[in-house]
Each structure stands twice: as C-alpha cells, then as structure tokens.
Tab-separated table of C-alpha atoms and ligand atoms in Angstrom:
chain	number	residue	atom	x	y	z
A	159	MET	CA	15.442	-24.208	6.068
A	160	ASN	CA	14.230	-27.753	6.582
A	161	ASP	CA	11.209	-27.192	8.788
A	162	SER	CA	8.577	-25.890	6.367
A	163	ASN	CA	6.372	-24.849	9.308
A	164	ALA	CA	8.954	-22.458	10.702
A	165	PHE	CA	10.163	-19.020	9.605
A	166	PRO	CA	13.717	-17.724	10.135
A	167	ASP	CA	14.336	-16.701	13.768
A	168	ASP	CA	14.772	-13.032	12.928
A	169	PHE	CA	11.693	-12.833	10.666
A	170	LEU	CA	9.747	-9.654	11.470
A	171	TRP	CA	6.003	-9.940	12.146
A	172	GLY	CA	3.957	-6.805	11.743
A	173	ALA	CA	0.672	-5.242	10.759
A	174	ALA	CA	-0.015	-2.147	8.673
A	175	THR	CA	-2.465	0.751	8.524
A	176	ALA	CA	-2.639	4.192	6.905
A	177	SER	CA	-3.426	7.595	8.366
A	178	PHE	CA	-6.606	8.504	6.495
A	179	GLN	CA	-7.997	4.998	6.895
A	180	ILE	CA	-7.793	4.844	10.689
A	181	GLU	CA	-7.067	8.174	12.360
A	182	GLY	CA	-10.365	10.067	12.098
A	183	ALA	CA	-10.108	13.459	13.881
A	184	THR	CA	-9.781	15.129	10.494
A	185	THR	CA	-10.029	18.642	11.905
A	186	ALA	CA	-8.119	18.115	15.169
A	187	ASP	CA	-5.097	20.153	16.233
A	188	GLY	CA	-4.702	22.185	13.070
A	189	ARG	CA	-4.768	19.361	10.508
A	190	GLY	CA	-5.279	20.751	6.999
A	191	ARG	CA	-7.568	19.260	4.398
A	192	SER	CA	-6.444	16.411	2.195
A	193	ILE	CA	-7.637	15.389	-1.253
A	194	TRP	CA	-9.530	12.527	0.383
A	195	ASP	CA	-11.552	14.921	2.569
A	196	THR	CA	-12.577	16.741	-0.583
A	197	PHE	CA	-13.219	13.614	-2.643
A	198	ALA	CA	-15.357	12.042	0.082
A	199	GLU	CA	-17.625	15.084	0.076
A	200	ILE	CA	-18.531	14.575	-3.584
A	201	PRO	CA	-21.834	12.669	-3.696
A	202	GLY	CA	-21.485	9.191	-5.155
A	203	LYS	CA	-17.711	8.874	-4.823
A	204	ILE	CA	-17.655	6.823	-1.607
A	205	LEU	CA	-20.054	3.978	-0.957
A	206	GLY	CA	-22.659	4.995	1.608
A	207	GLY	CA	-21.373	8.587	1.645
A	208	ASP	CA	-18.709	7.572	4.208
A	209	THR	CA	-15.903	10.000	5.067
A	210	GLY	CA	-12.627	9.939	7.004
A	211	ASP	CA	-14.561	10.432	10.255
A	212	PRO	CA	-14.796	8.680	12.581
A	213	ALA	CA	-12.686	5.904	11.027
A	214	ASP	CA	-11.134	4.108	14.033
A	215	ASP	CA	-10.610	7.311	16.010
A	216	HIS	CA	-7.052	6.063	16.280
A	217	TYR	CA	-5.838	9.643	16.702
A	218	HIS	CA	-7.292	9.533	20.214
A	219	ARG	CA	-7.183	5.796	20.879
A	220	TYR	CA	-3.615	5.044	19.828
A	221	PRO	CA	-2.468	3.997	23.344
A	222	SER	CA	-5.080	1.236	23.596
A	223	ASP	CA	-4.482	0.272	19.958
A	224	ILE	CA	-0.788	-0.144	20.744
A	225	ALA	CA	-1.727	-2.294	23.740
A	226	LEU	CA	-3.699	-4.439	21.285
A	227	MET	CA	-0.644	-4.682	19.023
A	228	ARG	CA	1.317	-5.948	21.990
A	229	ASP	CA	-1.380	-8.559	22.684
A	230	LEU	CA	-0.964	-9.632	19.049
A	231	ASN	CA	2.799	-10.091	19.616
A	232	LEU	CA	3.672	-7.696	16.795
A	233	GLY	CA	7.345	-6.920	16.361
A	234	ALA	CA	6.656	-3.963	14.078
A	235	TYR	CA	3.850	-1.609	13.148
A	236	ARG	CA	3.656	0.091	9.752
A	237	PHE	CA	1.722	3.370	9.923
A	238	SER	CA	1.608	6.399	7.666
A	239	VAL	CA	2.118	10.042	8.514
A	240	ALA	CA	-0.630	12.398	7.348
A	241	TRP	CA	1.105	15.122	5.370
A	242	PRO	CA	-1.710	17.641	6.080
A	243	ARG	CA	-1.265	17.176	9.833
A	244	VAL	CA	2.382	18.215	9.516
A	245	PHE	CA	1.963	20.855	6.797
A	246	PRO	CA	-1.707	21.932	6.681
A	247	GLU	CA	-0.952	23.785	3.426
A	248	GLY	CA	1.411	21.107	2.143
A	249	ARG	CA	4.454	23.352	2.597
A	250	GLY	CA	5.579	26.400	4.523
A	251	LYS	CA	4.668	26.500	8.188
A	252	VAL	CA	4.943	23.289	10.206
A	253	ASN	CA	1.997	22.398	12.439
A	254	GLN	CA	3.857	21.270	15.545
A	255	ALA	CA	0.722	19.764	17.106
A	256	GLY	CA	0.371	17.429	14.122
A	257	LEU	CA	3.987	16.358	14.311
A	258	ASP	CA	3.634	15.823	18.061
A	259	PHE	CA	0.984	13.163	17.458
A	260	TYR	CA	3.504	11.003	15.585
A	261	ASP	CA	6.118	11.749	18.213
A	262	ARG	CA	3.810	10.301	20.896
A	263	LEU	CA	2.846	7.395	18.656
A	264	VAL	CA	6.480	6.451	18.071
A	265	ASP	CA	7.424	6.744	21.738
A	266	THR	CA	4.469	4.618	22.806
A	267	LEU	CA	5.326	1.967	20.221
A	268	LEU	CA	8.930	1.823	21.398
A	269	GLU	CA	7.834	1.568	25.043
A	270	ALA	CA	5.728	-1.428	23.980
A	271	GLY	CA	8.753	-3.000	22.267
A	272	ILE	CA	7.279	-2.534	18.768
A	273	GLN	CA	9.397	-1.152	15.902
A	274	PRO	CA	7.778	1.850	14.199
A	275	TRP	CA	7.845	1.651	10.381
A	276	ALA	CA	6.719	4.930	8.831
A	277	THR	CA	5.254	5.579	5.393
A	278	LEU	CA	5.330	9.207	4.329
A	279	TYR	CA	2.692	9.177	1.604
A	280	HIS	CA	-0.296	6.901	1.737
A	281	TRP	CA	-2.482	9.029	-0.542
A	282	ASP	CA	-3.578	11.947	1.650
A	283	LEU	CA	-2.088	14.802	-0.369
A	284	PRO	CA	-2.776	18.220	1.173
A	285	GLN	CA	-5.637	19.814	-0.777
A	286	ALA	CA	-3.659	23.048	-1.107
A	287	LEU	CA	-1.041	21.201	-3.178
A	288	GLU	CA	-3.733	19.623	-5.347
A	289	ASP	CA	-5.073	23.138	-5.946
A	290	ALA	CA	-1.566	24.121	-7.054
A	291	GLY	CA	-1.407	21.288	-9.609
A	292	GLY	CA	-1.111	18.101	-7.544
A	293	TRP	CA	1.183	15.250	-8.536
A	294	PRO	CA	1.097	16.127	-12.251
A	295	ALA	CA	3.037	19.269	-11.209
A	296	ARG	CA	6.772	18.869	-10.649
A	297	ASP	CA	6.840	21.162	-7.607
A	298	THR	CA	4.843	18.620	-5.628
A	299	ALA	CA	7.831	16.244	-5.688
A	300	HIS	CA	10.004	18.970	-4.152
A	301	HIS	CA	7.413	19.815	-1.498
A	302	PHE	CA	7.270	16.114	-0.691
A	303	ALA	CA	11.023	16.036	-0.108
A	304	GLU	CA	10.772	19.027	2.233
A	305	TYR	CA	8.013	17.288	4.174
A	306	ALA	CA	10.146	14.102	4.298
A	307	ARG	CA	13.075	16.066	5.696
A	308	THR	CA	10.883	17.674	8.354
A	309	VAL	CA	9.415	14.364	9.515
A	310	GLY	CA	12.830	12.673	9.302
A	311	GLU	CA	14.362	15.375	11.508
A	312	ALA	CA	11.576	14.967	14.054
A	313	LEU	CA	11.390	11.166	14.214
A	314	GLY	CA	14.561	9.848	12.582
A	315	ASP	CA	16.333	9.352	15.909
A	316	ARG	CA	13.743	6.623	16.681
A	317	VAL	CA	12.216	5.504	13.374
A	318	THR	CA	14.736	3.424	11.476
A	319	HIS	CA	12.574	2.130	8.605
A	320	TRP	CA	10.887	4.508	6.182
A	321	MET	CA	8.727	4.018	3.140
A	322	THR	CA	8.477	7.084	0.962
A	323	VAL	CA	5.363	6.401	-1.130
A	324	ASN	CA	2.780	3.668	-0.888
A	325	GLU	CA	1.559	2.048	-4.120
A	326	PRO	CA	2.344	4.868	-6.549
A	327	TRP	CA	0.358	3.033	-9.242
A	328	CYS	CA	-2.838	3.548	-7.239
A	329	SER	CA	-2.155	7.239	-6.698
A	330	ALA	CA	-1.346	7.821	-10.338
A	331	PHE	CA	-3.799	5.534	-12.114
A	332	LEU	CA	-6.788	5.187	-9.796
A	333	GLY	CA	-6.569	8.875	-8.914
A	334	HIS	CA	-5.765	10.424	-12.306
A	335	LEU	CA	-6.965	7.985	-14.978
A	336	GLU	CA	-9.879	6.012	-13.597
A	337	GLY	CA	-10.999	8.796	-11.277
A	338	VAL	CA	-12.151	6.343	-8.606
A	339	HIS	CA	-9.676	7.615	-6.025
A	340	ALA	CA	-8.873	11.184	-5.017
A	341	PRO	CA	-8.341	13.567	-6.677
A	342	GLY	CA	-10.729	11.947	-9.175
A	343	ARG	CA	-9.121	13.106	-12.412
A	344	ARG	CA	-9.512	11.237	-15.700
A	345	ASP	CA	-6.649	12.295	-17.905
A	346	ALA	CA	-3.940	10.110	-19.441
A	347	GLY	CA	-1.348	12.900	-19.625
A	348	ASP	CA	-1.878	13.804	-15.972
A	349	THR	CA	-1.565	10.128	-15.081
A	350	LEU	CA	1.886	9.764	-16.588
A	351	ALA	CA	3.091	13.089	-15.218
A	352	ALA	CA	1.810	12.066	-11.773
A	353	THR	CA	3.632	8.731	-12.114
A	354	HIS	CA	6.885	10.502	-12.905
A	355	HIS	CA	6.587	13.014	-10.064
A	356	LEU	CA	5.594	10.390	-7.497
A	357	LEU	CA	8.747	8.426	-8.350
A	358	LEU	CA	10.850	11.578	-8.469
A	359	GLY	CA	9.356	12.555	-5.100
A	360	HIS	CA	10.312	9.114	-3.804
A	361	GLY	CA	13.966	9.617	-4.815
A	362	LEU	CA	14.149	13.158	-3.462
A	363	ALA	CA	12.512	12.088	-0.207
A	364	ALA	CA	14.922	9.153	0.169
A	365	GLN	CA	17.833	11.588	-0.164
A	366	ALA	CA	16.220	14.064	2.234
A	367	LEU	CA	15.647	11.368	4.847
A	368	ARG	CA	19.250	10.210	4.608
A	369	SER	CA	20.515	13.772	4.915
A	370	THR	CA	19.018	13.995	8.407
A	371	GLY	CA	21.723	11.651	9.661
A	372	GLY	CA	19.536	9.185	11.572
A	373	PRO	CA	19.969	5.396	11.277
A	374	THR	CA	17.737	5.527	8.232
A	375	ARG	CA	16.764	2.576	6.080
A	376	VAL	CA	14.652	3.673	3.141
A	377	GLY	CA	12.331	1.822	0.794
A	378	LEU	CA	8.960	2.216	-0.824
A	379	ALA	CA	5.868	0.033	-0.827
A	380	HIS	CA	5.091	-1.114	-4.313
A	381	ASN	CA	1.974	-3.017	-5.367
A	382	GLN	CA	3.439	-5.158	-8.069
A	383	ALA	CA	0.703	-6.982	-9.922
A	384	VAL	CA	1.181	-10.500	-11.183
A	385	ILE	CA	-0.156	-10.306	-14.708
A	386	ARG	CA	-0.663	-13.617	-16.422
A	387	PRO	CA	-1.899	-14.235	-19.945
A	388	HIS	CA	-5.367	-15.804	-19.883
A	389	GLY	CA	-4.492	-18.253	-22.653
A	390	PRO	CA	-1.372	-19.393	-24.498
A	391	SER	CA	-2.099	-17.472	-27.728
A	392	ALA	CA	0.482	-14.987	-28.981
A	393	GLU	CA	-2.174	-12.243	-28.674
A	394	ASP	CA	-2.823	-12.955	-25.007
A	395	VAL	CA	0.898	-13.160	-24.275
A	396	ARG	CA	1.398	-9.798	-26.007
A	397	ALA	CA	-1.521	-8.283	-24.090
A	398	ALA	CA	-0.039	-9.490	-20.814
A	399	ARG	CA	3.365	-8.053	-21.743
A	400	ARG	CA	1.803	-4.667	-22.448
A	401	ALA	CA	-0.291	-4.723	-19.288
A	402	ASP	CA	2.693	-5.779	-17.180
A	403	GLY	CA	4.675	-2.908	-18.662
A	404	VAL	CA	2.205	-0.215	-17.664
A	405	ARG	CA	1.157	-1.767	-14.377
A	406	ASN	CA	4.590	-2.875	-13.129
A	407	ARG	CA	7.693	-1.997	-15.101
A	408	LEU	CA	6.655	1.646	-15.579
A	409	PHE	CA	7.057	1.867	-11.796
A	410	THR	CA	9.859	-0.557	-10.979
A	411	ASP	CA	12.314	0.096	-13.813
A	412	PRO	CA	12.935	3.791	-13.006
A	413	VAL	CA	13.436	2.948	-9.311
A	414	LEU	CA	15.400	-0.289	-9.629
A	415	LYS	CA	17.167	0.240	-12.966
A	416	GLY	CA	17.235	4.003	-13.524
A	417	ARG	CA	15.344	3.933	-16.838
A	418	TYR	CA	11.872	3.809	-18.282
A	419	PRO	CA	11.197	0.531	-20.129
A	420	ALA	CA	11.590	1.147	-23.862
A	421	ASP	CA	8.620	-1.017	-24.861
A	422	VAL	CA	6.318	0.861	-22.490
A	423	VAL	CA	7.489	4.261	-23.737
A	424	ARG	CA	6.748	2.967	-27.246
A	425	ASP	CA	3.353	1.569	-26.237
A	426	LEU	CA	2.442	4.938	-24.721
A	427	SER	CA	3.817	7.133	-27.492
A	428	GLU	CA	0.357	8.302	-28.548
A	429	VAL	CA	-0.428	9.315	-24.986
A	430	SER	CA	2.779	11.059	-23.945
A	431	ASP	CA	6.207	12.076	-25.221
A	432	PHE	CA	7.586	11.804	-21.650
A	433	SER	CA	8.753	15.407	-21.913
A	434	PHE	CA	8.330	15.729	-18.145
A	435	VAL	CA	11.603	13.788	-17.736
A	436	ARG	CA	14.494	16.160	-16.997
A	437	ASP	CA	18.220	15.534	-16.853
A	438	GLY	CA	19.150	13.756	-13.646
A	439	ASP	CA	15.599	12.641	-12.796
A	440	LEU	CA	16.227	8.961	-13.391
A	441	GLU	CA	19.372	9.050	-11.253
A	442	THR	CA	17.344	10.593	-8.463
A	443	MET	CA	14.512	8.096	-8.877
A	444	SER	CA	16.960	5.199	-8.703
A	445	THR	CA	18.649	6.364	-5.498
A	446	PRO	CA	19.664	2.991	-4.007
A	447	LEU	CA	17.080	1.419	-1.725
A	448	ASP	CA	17.788	-0.333	1.554
A	449	PHE	CA	14.761	-2.549	1.152
A	450	LEU	CA	11.727	-3.007	-1.052
A	451	GLY	CA	8.181	-3.276	0.294
A	452	VAL	CA	5.872	-5.578	-1.629
A	453	ASN	CA	2.089	-5.243	-1.344
A	454	PHE	CA	0.172	-8.181	-2.773
A	455	TYR	CA	-3.480	-9.207	-2.839
A	456	SER	CA	-4.424	-11.095	-6.000
A	457	PRO	CA	-3.038	-11.985	-9.440
A	458	GLU	CA	-4.620	-10.693	-12.649
A	459	PHE	CA	-5.267	-12.526	-15.903
A	460	VAL	CA	-5.333	-10.609	-19.147
A	461	ALA	CA	-6.653	-11.520	-22.611
A	462	ALA	CA	-6.175	-9.620	-25.846
A	463	SER	CA	-9.920	-9.327	-26.381
A	464	ALA	CA	-13.250	-10.479	-25.016
A	465	ASP	CA	-14.041	-12.438	-28.205
A	466	GLY	CA	-15.207	-15.943	-27.430
A	467	LEU	CA	-15.019	-15.457	-23.649
A	468	ASP	CA	-17.877	-15.829	-21.187
A	469	PRO	CA	-19.023	-12.191	-20.696
A	470	ALA	CA	-19.689	-12.912	-17.020
A	471	ARG	CA	-15.966	-13.503	-16.512
A	472	VAL	CA	-14.662	-10.486	-18.384
A	473	SER	CA	-14.099	-6.955	-17.161
A	474	GLY	CA	-12.697	-4.104	-19.198
A	475	ALA	CA	-9.126	-3.069	-18.622
A	476	GLY	CA	-8.715	-0.513	-21.397
A	477	ASP	CA	-8.824	2.493	-19.091
A	478	VAL	CA	-6.232	1.003	-16.829
A	479	TRP	CA	-3.787	0.436	-19.636
A	480	LEU	CA	-4.190	4.034	-20.816
A	481	GLY	CA	-5.948	2.990	-23.994
A	482	ALA	CA	-2.549	2.073	-25.403
A	483	GLY	CA	-2.865	-0.404	-28.226
A	484	PRO	CA	-5.816	-2.740	-28.566
A	485	GLU	CA	-8.022	-2.988	-25.525
A	486	GLU	CA	-7.013	-5.820	-23.217
A	487	VAL	CA	-9.540	-7.334	-20.848
A	488	HIS	CA	-9.330	-8.883	-17.411
A	489	VAL	CA	-10.605	-12.449	-17.192
A	490	SER	CA	-11.659	-14.091	-13.951
A	491	GLN	CA	-10.388	-17.652	-13.528
A	492	GLY	CA	-13.386	-18.786	-11.501
A	493	LEU	CA	-11.378	-18.993	-8.261
A	494	PRO	CA	-12.872	-18.146	-4.852
A	495	VAL	CA	-13.049	-14.397	-4.296
A	496	THR	CA	-12.850	-12.081	-1.292
A	497	HIS	CA	-15.440	-9.410	-0.474
A	498	MET	CA	-13.511	-7.110	-2.829
A	499	GLY	CA	-14.181	-9.570	-5.649
A	500	TRP	CA	-10.448	-10.323	-5.822
A	501	GLU	CA	-9.539	-13.915	-6.660
A	502	VAL	CA	-7.567	-15.841	-4.071
A	503	ASP	CA	-4.407	-17.359	-5.517
A	504	PRO	CA	-1.342	-17.447	-3.234
A	505	THR	CA	0.922	-18.619	-6.062
A	506	GLY	CA	0.794	-14.969	-7.125
A	507	LEU	CA	2.647	-13.927	-3.972
A	508	TYR	CA	5.316	-16.548	-4.576
A	509	ASP	CA	5.765	-15.362	-8.174
A	510	VAL	CA	5.916	-11.703	-7.264
A	511	LEU	CA	8.522	-12.284	-4.564
A	512	LEU	CA	10.726	-14.303	-6.882
A	513	ARG	CA	10.493	-11.747	-9.630
A	514	LEU	CA	11.229	-8.770	-7.413
A	515	ALA	CA	14.071	-10.578	-5.667
A	516	GLY	CA	15.640	-10.961	-9.116
A	517	ASP	CA	14.915	-7.393	-10.203
A	518	SER	CA	16.068	-5.699	-7.019
A	519	GLY	CA	19.571	-7.154	-6.893
A	520	GLY	CA	19.541	-8.867	-3.515
A	521	ILE	CA	18.235	-6.120	-1.207
A	522	ASP	CA	15.946	-7.123	1.645
A	523	LEU	CA	12.304	-7.625	0.761
A	524	TYR	CA	9.356	-7.225	3.114
A	525	VAL	CA	5.744	-7.990	2.408
A	526	THR	CA	4.432	-4.599	3.518
A	527	GLU	CA	0.769	-5.476	2.853
A	528	ASN	CA	-1.171	-8.665	2.308
A	529	GLY	CA	-4.643	-9.504	3.501
A	530	CYS	CA	-8.289	-9.769	2.547
A	531	ALA	CA	-11.770	-8.397	3.137
A	532	PHE	CA	-14.557	-10.746	4.158
A	533	GLU	CA	-18.030	-10.105	5.542
A	534	ASP	CA	-17.380	-10.528	9.249
A	535	THR	CA	-19.952	-10.746	11.991
A	536	VAL	CA	-19.554	-10.648	15.741
A	537	THR	CA	-21.383	-13.769	16.881
A	538	ALA	CA	-23.298	-14.383	20.118
A	539	ASP	CA	-20.109	-15.515	21.848
A	540	GLY	CA	-18.664	-12.041	21.220
A	541	ARG	CA	-16.126	-13.329	18.720
A	542	VAL	CA	-15.472	-13.121	14.987
A	543	HIS	CA	-14.929	-16.579	13.506
A	544	ASP	CA	-13.282	-15.436	10.279
A	545	HIS	CA	-11.843	-18.732	9.125
A	546	ASP	CA	-11.862	-17.558	5.516
A	547	ARG	CA	-9.407	-14.801	6.462
A	548	ARG	CA	-7.261	-17.125	8.557
A	549	ASP	CA	-7.087	-19.539	5.593
A	550	TYR	CA	-6.125	-16.689	3.261
A	551	TYR	CA	-3.297	-15.674	5.588
A	552	GLU	CA	-2.073	-19.199	6.055
A	553	ALA	CA	-2.039	-19.944	2.316
A	554	HIS	CA	-0.190	-16.717	1.496
A	555	LEU	CA	2.289	-17.143	4.319
A	556	ARG	CA	3.014	-20.681	3.162
A	557	ALA	CA	3.741	-19.221	-0.289
A	558	ALA	CA	6.013	-16.629	1.334
A	559	ARG	CA	7.742	-19.373	3.284
A	560	GLU	CA	8.369	-21.296	0.057
A	561	ALA	CA	9.852	-18.148	-1.450
A	562	VAL	CA	12.312	-18.003	1.466
A	563	ASP	CA	13.316	-21.576	0.659
A	564	ALA	CA	13.796	-20.587	-2.961
A	565	GLY	CA	16.353	-17.997	-1.819
A	566	VAL	CA	14.259	-14.812	-1.658
A	567	PRO	CA	15.717	-12.430	0.974
A	568	LEU	CA	12.309	-11.955	2.570
A	569	ARG	CA	12.825	-10.527	6.055
A	570	GLY	CA	9.325	-9.837	7.309
A	571	TYR	CA	5.600	-9.624	6.725
A	572	PHE	CA	2.976	-6.978	7.565
A	573	ALA	CA	-0.645	-8.056	7.597
A	574	TRP	CA	-3.127	-5.637	6.035
A	575	SER	CA	-4.639	-4.543	8.204
A	576	LEU	CA	-4.399	-4.217	11.951
A	577	LEU	CA	-7.919	-2.749	12.226
A	578	ASP	CA	-11.015	-2.688	10.043
A	579	ASN	CA	-10.901	0.732	8.423
A	580	PHE	CA	-11.940	3.166	5.685
A	581	GLU	CA	-11.446	1.193	2.472
A	582	TRP	CA	-11.300	4.213	0.134
A	583	ALA	CA	-14.133	4.224	-2.435
A	584	TRP	CA	-15.741	1.328	-0.547
A	585	GLY	CA	-15.991	3.328	2.672
A	586	TYR	CA	-16.441	1.220	5.793
A	587	SER	CA	-18.187	-1.585	3.914
A	588	ARG	CA	-15.089	-3.698	3.400
A	589	ARG	CA	-13.348	-5.116	6.483
A	590	PHE	CA	-9.668	-6.072	6.239
A	591	GLY	CA	-8.732	-6.051	9.941
A	592	LEU	CA	-7.210	-8.648	12.217
A	593	VAL	CA	-9.272	-6.689	14.716
A	594	HIS	CA	-12.971	-5.953	14.230
A	595	VAL	CA	-14.085	-2.373	14.827
A	596	ASP	CA	-17.647	-1.365	15.691
A	597	TYR	CA	-17.629	2.119	14.192
A	598	ALA	CA	-20.561	3.313	16.352
A	599	THR	CA	-19.009	2.353	19.694
A	600	GLN	CA	-15.341	2.035	18.620
A	601	GLU	CA	-15.236	-1.307	20.399
A	602	ARG	CA	-12.420	-3.577	19.175
A	603	VAL	CA	-12.660	-7.393	19.025
A	604	VAL	CA	-9.664	-9.456	17.982
A	605	LYS	CA	-10.893	-11.793	15.234
A	606	ASP	CA	-9.981	-15.475	15.149
A	607	SER	CA	-7.529	-14.630	12.344
A	608	GLY	CA	-5.901	-12.137	14.734
A	609	LEU	CA	-5.535	-14.773	17.441
A	610	TRP	CA	-4.028	-17.142	14.891
A	611	TYR	CA	-1.627	-14.470	13.638
A	612	ALA	CA	-0.607	-13.596	17.208
A	613	GLU	CA	0.396	-17.196	17.801
A	614	LEU	CA	2.385	-17.287	14.568
A	615	ALA	CA	4.115	-14.035	15.527
A	616	ARG	CA	4.900	-15.395	19.006
A	617	THR	CA	6.417	-18.677	17.863
A	618	GLY	CA	7.533	-18.030	14.283
A	619	ARG	CA	5.791	-21.291	13.365
A	620	PHE	CA	2.425	-22.060	11.774
A	621	PRO	CA	0.062	-22.801	14.663
B	123	IFM	O1	-6.661	-0.517	1.928
B	123	IFM	C1	-5.743	-0.583	0.875
B	123	IFM	C2	-4.451	0.110	1.253
B	123	IFM	O2	-4.680	1.435	1.595
B	123	IFM	C3	-3.493	0.085	0.099
B	123	IFM	N1	-3.309	-1.257	-0.392
B	123	IFM	C4	-4.489	-2.038	-0.659
B	123	IFM	C5	-5.411	-2.028	0.544
B	123	IFM	C6	-6.673	-2.864	0.247
B	123	IFM	O3	-7.358	-2.346	-0.838
C-alpha cells in the first residue's frame, strides 16, 4: 500500500475486554465462584483490597456500553465468557441464566452492527475446578472442551470468531510460579503441567467448537514477548535465547509446530521430565488455527547477570524463567514508561508481528490486545485529555501499518481496553480504557484517545 496513513479497506477495528475485569455482578443469576473471587479475598493480593465488584457493572449496563461502542465506530468487540456463569461448578449442570447473558450480549452487538469475538478463557477458572486440581490436572482440559462445546452450541450460529485461551503464559506462570495472579501457587512443576493442559485444552476446545457446525473460525490470543539481549555479549545473547524459549516458544511451538522446543526441554530438565505429555497431545495442541491473536504491550531486555549494571535499572527475572540455568535479569532501557512501569517501544510490535507471521505459516493475524495505562483525570471541561495514550496508540498502529507493508497478513486490531477496568493484582488503580469509568457512579466519559480511535476506525486513516 502506498498511502502510509491508510489501512487496508477491510481492516477490522475493535476493542477488547474480559469478563472478570468488567462485568461485576459476581453473584448474579447463579454465577459460581471463580479463582479470582477467591484470590481477591486474600488480604494483600490485590492493591487496595479491590475485588471483581463493582467493576464496570457491565453485566447490567451492556446495552449502553454497546451504544458507546457504536459511537466509537467499532467493527468488532472482543469479550470473554465467564466459565463460572455457564457452569457454576465448572462442569455438570449448565446455568441457563448465565448463558442467556451472553446470548443477549451477542444479539445486541449484532443489532448494533458490531461483530462479536468471543474468548472462552480469560483467567476466571471456576473455583470448584481449582479445588479438583486446577490447570495442573489433566481433567481440567477436558472440562474446558465440554464448556467450549456448550458455549459454541449456544452462540455459534452468531459468533464466528473464537479465541480459546487468552495469554496462557500469564495463567501458567503468573498464577502458578510467581503467585501474583490467581490461584496464587508457587510451584515450578505445577507451572509446566498447567502450561501443557492449557494448550491441550486449547486444542480440545478448538475441535469441540468446530464440531458444533457453526461458521467457526478459531484462534487463541497469545502474549508473545519480544525478548532482546541487553548487550551484544555471548552471555546476554544466550540469556535472551533461554528467556525467549520459556516465555515464547514453550507456548507457540506446540500450537504452531506440534512439538516442544528441544532446547527449552533441555533447559528445564531439572524442573520437569515433561511426563505429563501423552501420545496424541501434541497433535491435538497443534490443531490448525484459522487465525492467531497477538497481544503486545512492551518489549523486554534480558542480561545474563546484574554484574556491572546500574541496580536501579535491573529487576530479577529468575522466578519467571523457572530458575533454569543461571539467573537472567531484566534491564530497563531508560525509555518512557506507562503507569504499569512498562517501557514504550513500538518497534517491539513490528518485530513480534513479523516473527509470528513467519512462524504461523501465513494464517491471518489480529492484534487482539494493545494499549496502555496512564494516570487519567477528568478535567473541569468534563473530558480526559489523555494525549500520552493517544500517542501510544498512534505509534503502535504506525508500527502495525509498517508490518502490513512488510507483508504481514494483519487483518485487524483490538485496543485494550474499551473501558477502564479491574487490572488484576493492581485492582482499579491502573486505567487502560478508551473510555473513563467513575467506579462510584459508573459514569462513562470517552477519553480523547477514544475520540481519536473512533475517527481512525471510521475512516481507516490516521486522523
Ligand atoms: O488487563 C490485561 C488483560 O487482561 C490481559 N492482557 C494484558 C492486559 C494489561 O495488563
């Protein structure tokens, strides 16, 4: 394309959310408990003691939120289904009232001319399944497939695009190794077993969705990290290779290539013998995808050790890499950061898209999340002048646009997030929305970044 300010005519413009982060109403209409309800009740786990209520009370306010989406000219909306609304115990008896909520949501989206894109697992595992072993237990993958089939049968006549799991690395590693996400475990063996069963669950769910016979296109949303060596030394390059293996290839190779990467299995040999892998699992995990969702926020720089580095710029990464081999460290590059402390570097998005386009063999790619938290205020004129967020979006979308020029089959982009919401361990303190939410009154104000994005979505050109 010659006009670098324009996106392809059929480029899809969307925004994303997730059930636990926006719905609230955690006890409404027979919803069961999720691991995040339990985790949030443990003192000290969530900043400010925040919980999943009230969030954005989207469960009750979805019609006006969809009207807002229409004002923002969105062509698609990526939401997630709360497993414990559909199966309060994770399996067994369906809670029809829970399923009906998504039925109404989908119908209202379609009436507004907005494509519904559904994610089946965005981290709210039913507590009953955690009590039975959680993701480290193989049965959970099979229960997930049953849940996928149930939701597919109910909505598959209208929902054409499905993501099975969102960011399996976060579920496995933040939830089972670092313990900063639900269920809060800290065990390397559980982490790898959870990784395997999340990916197995993905493959089984993809097959279950397709078996329902709807016009199903299936993918998953993967948060591929861009891991760069801090310096050119052989040690830093090796550290980055190891980190990339555990953070990325451990997740993408089984899905895209049907095998675990040999170097990673070797790196992790002291932690696990991978005996959870059974015959046929890798075939299931690599069930062909229709598209791949890419979630990107910030690149990461890794050094082999903290020796000689400014301590203020170094943070430990040993836990994250499962203690495999010498302890790598994260090194900040001194770039501007968001309210999450994440460095802003849009070249990371370009790199990740090029790499995944190569690894995924030409299937369609979508950016299924990209965005930033900043400290927003509603000013006296009743608006939110979040130019930092607008600049972040513009820089990343220009990188995405360059990736299209470089031949990446990028078909659409979902901003994270539509609304300010519950940012996991950070509670309501971190705001990612295109739309500001006053949690006390539930008043919504479209931020300046939202107005800018609406214009881009309307015209397909940078405003
Ligand atoms: O809010 C999260 C989302 O749930 C998953 N991806 C990253 C976002 C920002 O941290």
